[in-house]
Amino acid sequence: MTGLAWDASYHDGPAPWDIDRPQPAIVRLASEGGFAGAVLDVGCGTGDNALHVASLGFPVLGVDVAETALAIAREKAADRGIAAEFAVADAFRLERLGRRFETVLDCGMFHTCDGDERPRYVASLASVTEHGGTLYVLCFSDEGPDTGPHPVSREELRAAFDPGNGWNVAAVEPDRVQTRYHGDDGAPAWFATIKRI
């Protein structure tokens, strides 16, 4: 997966998904005590979700293929005095990190994967998620008006993360994703809580 196309998204101002603040669903999750241990944010972009979680005292690594986004994330961390780590990594080869995490966050990454890419991505996530750890996926939903690009069905989420490949989907709830192109209410989304078994 080349980072060039993703990196170009950040060259002429903010990307469509870069809202310059954490997603409300992630803020809510954090307030409910949803994070534990070391945290990985896959496809972290300019780091707003990772920085929010790190500001609560968790060790956080945000990874992306877009170097420009990571440079912005590091600058935000320095400006805010937040200790968070950001690194270039291919979401399909996370095992190369050589680390494991108790909590993994995917905010807007899963829905960019084509159907044939999903098994590789799910295996990559499994390689870095501790057994008993939790993966959270916030992705565009196929239900409701004004859906975002690459909408995903609840069934597709459940099919991708099944016990046969080391996962148990605990819940898939309707939520919203904020973007620069949707109104104040955002776009329809799924918020999935998935346990590594």
CSV table of C-alpha atoms in Angstrom, one decimal:
chain,number,residue,atom,x,y,z
A,1,MET,CA,0.0,0.0,0.0
A,2,THR,CA,1.6,3.2,-1.1
A,3,GLY,CA,1.5,6.2,1.1
A,4,LEU,CA,1.8,8.7,-1.7
A,5,ALA,CA,-1.9,9.0,-2.6
A,6,TRP,CA,-2.8,9.3,1.1
A,7,ASP,CA,-0.1,11.8,1.7
A,8,ALA,CA,-1.3,14.0,-1.2
A,9,SER,CA,-4.6,14.3,0.7
A,10,TYR,CA,-2.9,16.6,3.2
A,11,HIS,CA,-0.9,18.8,0.8
A,12,ASP,CA,-3.6,21.4,0.0
A,13,GLY,CA,-5.1,21.9,3.4
A,14,PRO,CA,-6.9,19.5,5.6
A,15,ALA,CA,-8.1,16.1,4.2
A,16,PRO,CA,-11.9,15.5,4.1
A,17,TRP,CA,-11.7,13.3,7.2
A,18,ASP,CA,-9.4,15.7,9.2
A,19,ILE,CA,-11.8,17.6,11.5
A,20,ASP,CA,-9.0,19.0,13.7
A,21,ARG,CA,-10.4,17.4,16.9
A,22,PRO,CA,-11.1,13.9,18.0
A,23,GLN,CA,-14.2,12.1,16.8
A,24,PRO,CA,-17.0,12.4,19.3
A,25,ALA,CA,-17.4,8.6,19.4
A,26,ILE,CA,-13.8,8.3,20.6
A,27,VAL,CA,-14.2,11.1,23.2
A,28,ARG,CA,-17.3,9.3,24.5
A,29,LEU,CA,-15.5,5.9,24.5
A,30,ALA,CA,-12.6,7.3,26.5
A,31,SER,CA,-15.0,9.0,29.0
A,32,GLU,CA,-16.6,5.6,29.5
A,33,GLY,CA,-13.2,3.9,30.3
A,34,GLY,CA,-13.0,2.1,27.0
A,35,PHE,CA,-9.2,2.3,26.7
A,36,ALA,CA,-6.7,0.1,28.6
A,37,GLY,CA,-3.0,-0.5,28.4
A,38,ALA,CA,-0.9,0.3,25.4
A,39,VAL,CA,-3.0,1.8,22.6
A,40,LEU,CA,-2.5,1.6,18.8
A,41,ASP,CA,-4.3,4.0,16.5
A,42,VAL,CA,-4.2,2.6,12.9
A,43,GLY,CA,-4.5,5.2,10.2
A,44,CYS,CA,-4.1,8.0,12.7
A,45,GLY,CA,-3.9,10.8,10.2
A,46,THR,CA,-3.0,14.1,12.0
A,47,GLY,CA,-3.4,12.4,15.3
A,48,ASP,CA,-6.4,14.0,17.0
A,49,ASN,CA,-7.8,10.7,18.3
A,50,ALA,CA,-4.4,9.4,19.4
A,51,LEU,CA,-3.6,12.7,21.2
A,52,HIS,CA,-6.9,12.7,23.0
A,53,VAL,CA,-6.2,9.2,24.4
A,54,ALA,CA,-2.6,10.0,25.2
A,55,SER,CA,-3.7,13.1,27.1
A,56,LEU,CA,-5.5,10.8,29.5
A,57,GLY,CA,-2.2,9.1,30.4
A,58,PHE,CA,-2.2,6.1,28.0
A,59,PRO,CA,0.9,5.1,26.0
A,60,VAL,CA,-0.2,5.6,22.4
A,61,LEU,CA,1.3,4.8,19.1
A,62,GLY,CA,-0.4,6.3,16.0
A,63,VAL,CA,0.6,4.9,12.7
A,64,ASP,CA,-0.1,6.0,9.1
A,65,VAL,CA,1.4,5.8,5.6
A,66,ALA,CA,1.0,9.6,5.1
A,67,GLU,CA,4.3,11.2,6.2
A,68,THR,CA,2.7,14.7,6.0
A,69,ALA,CA,-0.1,13.7,8.3
A,70,LEU,CA,2.4,12.2,10.8
A,71,ALA,CA,4.5,15.4,10.8
A,72,ILE,CA,1.4,17.4,11.6
A,73,ALA,CA,0.6,15.0,14.4
A,74,ARG,CA,4.1,15.3,15.9
A,75,GLU,CA,3.8,19.0,15.8
A,76,LYS,CA,0.4,19.0,17.6
A,77,ALA,CA,1.9,16.7,20.2
A,78,ALA,CA,4.8,19.0,20.8
A,79,ASP,CA,2.6,22.1,20.9
A,80,ARG,CA,0.3,20.5,23.4
A,81,GLY,CA,2.9,18.9,25.5
A,82,ILE,CA,1.4,15.4,25.0
A,83,ALA,CA,3.6,12.3,25.0
A,84,ALA,CA,2.4,10.3,22.0
A,85,GLU,CA,4.4,8.4,19.4
A,86,PHE,CA,3.8,8.6,15.7
A,87,ALA,CA,5.4,6.3,13.1
A,88,VAL,CA,5.1,5.3,9.4
A,89,ALA,CA,3.6,1.9,9.1
A,90,ASP,CA,1.7,-0.2,6.5
A,91,ALA,CA,-1.7,-1.2,8.0
A,92,PHE,CA,-1.4,-4.5,6.1
A,93,ARG,CA,2.0,-5.3,7.8
A,94,LEU,CA,1.5,-4.2,11.4
A,95,GLU,CA,3.5,-7.2,12.6
A,96,ARG,CA,6.6,-5.3,11.5
A,97,LEU,CA,6.1,-3.0,14.5
A,98,GLY,CA,7.3,-5.8,16.7
A,99,ARG,CA,4.9,-4.8,19.4
A,100,ARG,CA,1.5,-5.7,20.8
A,101,PHE,CA,-1.3,-3.6,22.2
A,102,GLU,CA,-4.2,-4.1,24.6
A,103,THR,CA,-6.4,-1.6,22.8
A,104,VAL,CA,-6.4,-1.0,19.0
A,105,LEU,CA,-8.4,1.9,17.4
A,106,ASP,CA,-9.4,1.9,13.8
A,107,CYS,CA,-11.2,5.2,13.0
A,108,GLY,CA,-11.9,5.3,9.3
A,109,MET,CA,-9.4,2.7,8.1
A,110,PHE,CA,-11.5,-0.5,7.7
A,111,HIS,CA,-14.0,1.1,5.3
A,112,THR,CA,-11.1,2.0,2.9
A,113,CYS,CA,-10.3,-1.6,2.4
A,114,ASP,CA,-11.7,-3.4,-0.6
A,115,GLY,CA,-13.3,-6.8,0.1
A,116,ASP,CA,-10.3,-8.7,-1.0
A,117,GLU,CA,-8.0,-6.6,1.2
A,118,ARG,CA,-10.0,-7.2,4.4
A,119,PRO,CA,-8.6,-10.6,5.3
A,120,ARG,CA,-5.0,-9.3,5.1
A,121,TYR,CA,-5.9,-6.2,7.1
A,122,VAL,CA,-7.8,-8.2,9.8
A,123,ALA,CA,-4.8,-10.6,10.1
A,124,SER,CA,-2.5,-7.7,10.4
A,125,LEU,CA,-4.6,-6.3,13.2
A,126,ALA,CA,-4.6,-9.7,14.9
A,127,SER,CA,-0.8,-9.8,14.8
A,128,VAL,CA,-0.5,-6.7,17.1
A,129,THR,CA,-3.6,-7.1,19.4
A,130,GLU,CA,-3.1,-8.9,22.7
A,131,HIS,CA,-5.3,-11.9,23.3
A,132,GLY,CA,-8.2,-10.6,25.4
A,133,GLY,CA,-7.5,-7.1,24.0
A,134,THR,CA,-10.1,-4.9,22.3
A,135,LEU,CA,-10.3,-3.5,18.8
A,136,TYR,CA,-12.7,-0.6,18.2
A,137,VAL,CA,-13.8,0.1,14.6
A,138,LEU,CA,-15.6,3.4,13.6
A,139,CYS,CA,-16.6,3.2,10.0
A,140,PHE,CA,-19.1,4.5,7.5
A,141,SER,CA,-22.4,2.7,7.7
A,142,ASP,CA,-24.6,1.6,4.8
A,143,GLU,CA,-27.8,2.6,6.6
A,144,GLY,CA,-29.4,6.0,6.5
A,145,PRO,CA,-29.3,9.0,4.2
A,146,ASP,CA,-26.1,10.9,3.3
A,147,THR,CA,-23.8,7.9,3.8
A,148,GLY,CA,-20.1,8.4,3.4
A,149,PRO,CA,-17.9,6.9,0.7
A,150,HIS,CA,-17.2,3.2,1.0
A,151,PRO,CA,-20.1,2.4,3.3
A,152,VAL,CA,-19.9,-1.0,5.2
A,153,SER,CA,-22.8,-3.2,6.3
A,154,ARG,CA,-23.1,-4.6,9.8
A,155,GLU,CA,-22.9,-8.1,8.2
A,156,GLU,CA,-19.6,-7.2,6.5
A,157,LEU,CA,-18.1,-6.2,9.8
A,158,ARG,CA,-19.2,-9.4,11.5
A,159,ALA,CA,-18.0,-11.5,8.5
A,160,ALA,CA,-14.5,-9.9,8.6
A,161,PHE,CA,-13.9,-10.4,12.3
A,162,ASP,CA,-15.1,-13.9,13.1
A,163,PRO,CA,-13.9,-16.5,15.6
A,164,GLY,CA,-12.2,-18.4,12.8
A,165,ASN,CA,-9.6,-15.7,12.4
A,166,GLY,CA,-9.3,-14.9,16.1
A,167,TRP,CA,-12.0,-12.3,16.8
A,168,ASN,CA,-15.3,-12.1,18.6
A,169,VAL,CA,-17.6,-9.2,17.6
A,170,ALA,CA,-19.1,-8.0,21.0
A,171,ALA,CA,-21.2,-5.2,19.5
A,172,VAL,CA,-21.9,-3.2,16.4
A,173,GLU,CA,-23.9,-0.1,17.3
A,174,PRO,CA,-25.1,2.8,15.1
A,175,ASP,CA,-23.0,6.0,15.5
A,176,ARG,CA,-21.8,9.0,13.6
A,177,VAL,CA,-18.5,10.0,11.9
A,178,GLN,CA,-17.7,13.7,11.6
A,179,THR,CA,-16.2,14.9,8.3
A,180,ARG,CA,-15.6,18.2,6.6
A,181,TYR,CA,-18.3,17.4,4.0
A,182,HIS,CA,-21.2,16.3,6.2
A,183,GLY,CA,-23.2,18.7,8.4
A,184,ASP,CA,-22.9,19.1,12.1
A,185,ASP,CA,-24.5,15.7,12.6
A,186,GLY,CA,-21.8,13.8,10.6
A,187,ALA,CA,-22.4,10.7,8.5
A,188,PRO,CA,-24.0,7.4,9.5
A,189,ALA,CA,-21.5,5.1,11.0
A,190,TRP,CA,-21.0,1.8,12.8
A,191,PHE,CA,-19.1,1.6,16.1
A,192,ALA,CA,-17.9,-2.0,16.6
A,193,THR,CA,-16.4,-3.4,19.8
A,194,ILE,CA,-14.4,-6.5,18.8
A,195,LYS,CA,-12.4,-8.8,21.2
A,196,ARG,CA,-9.3,-10.6,20.3
A,197,ILE,CA,-9.6,-14.3,21.3
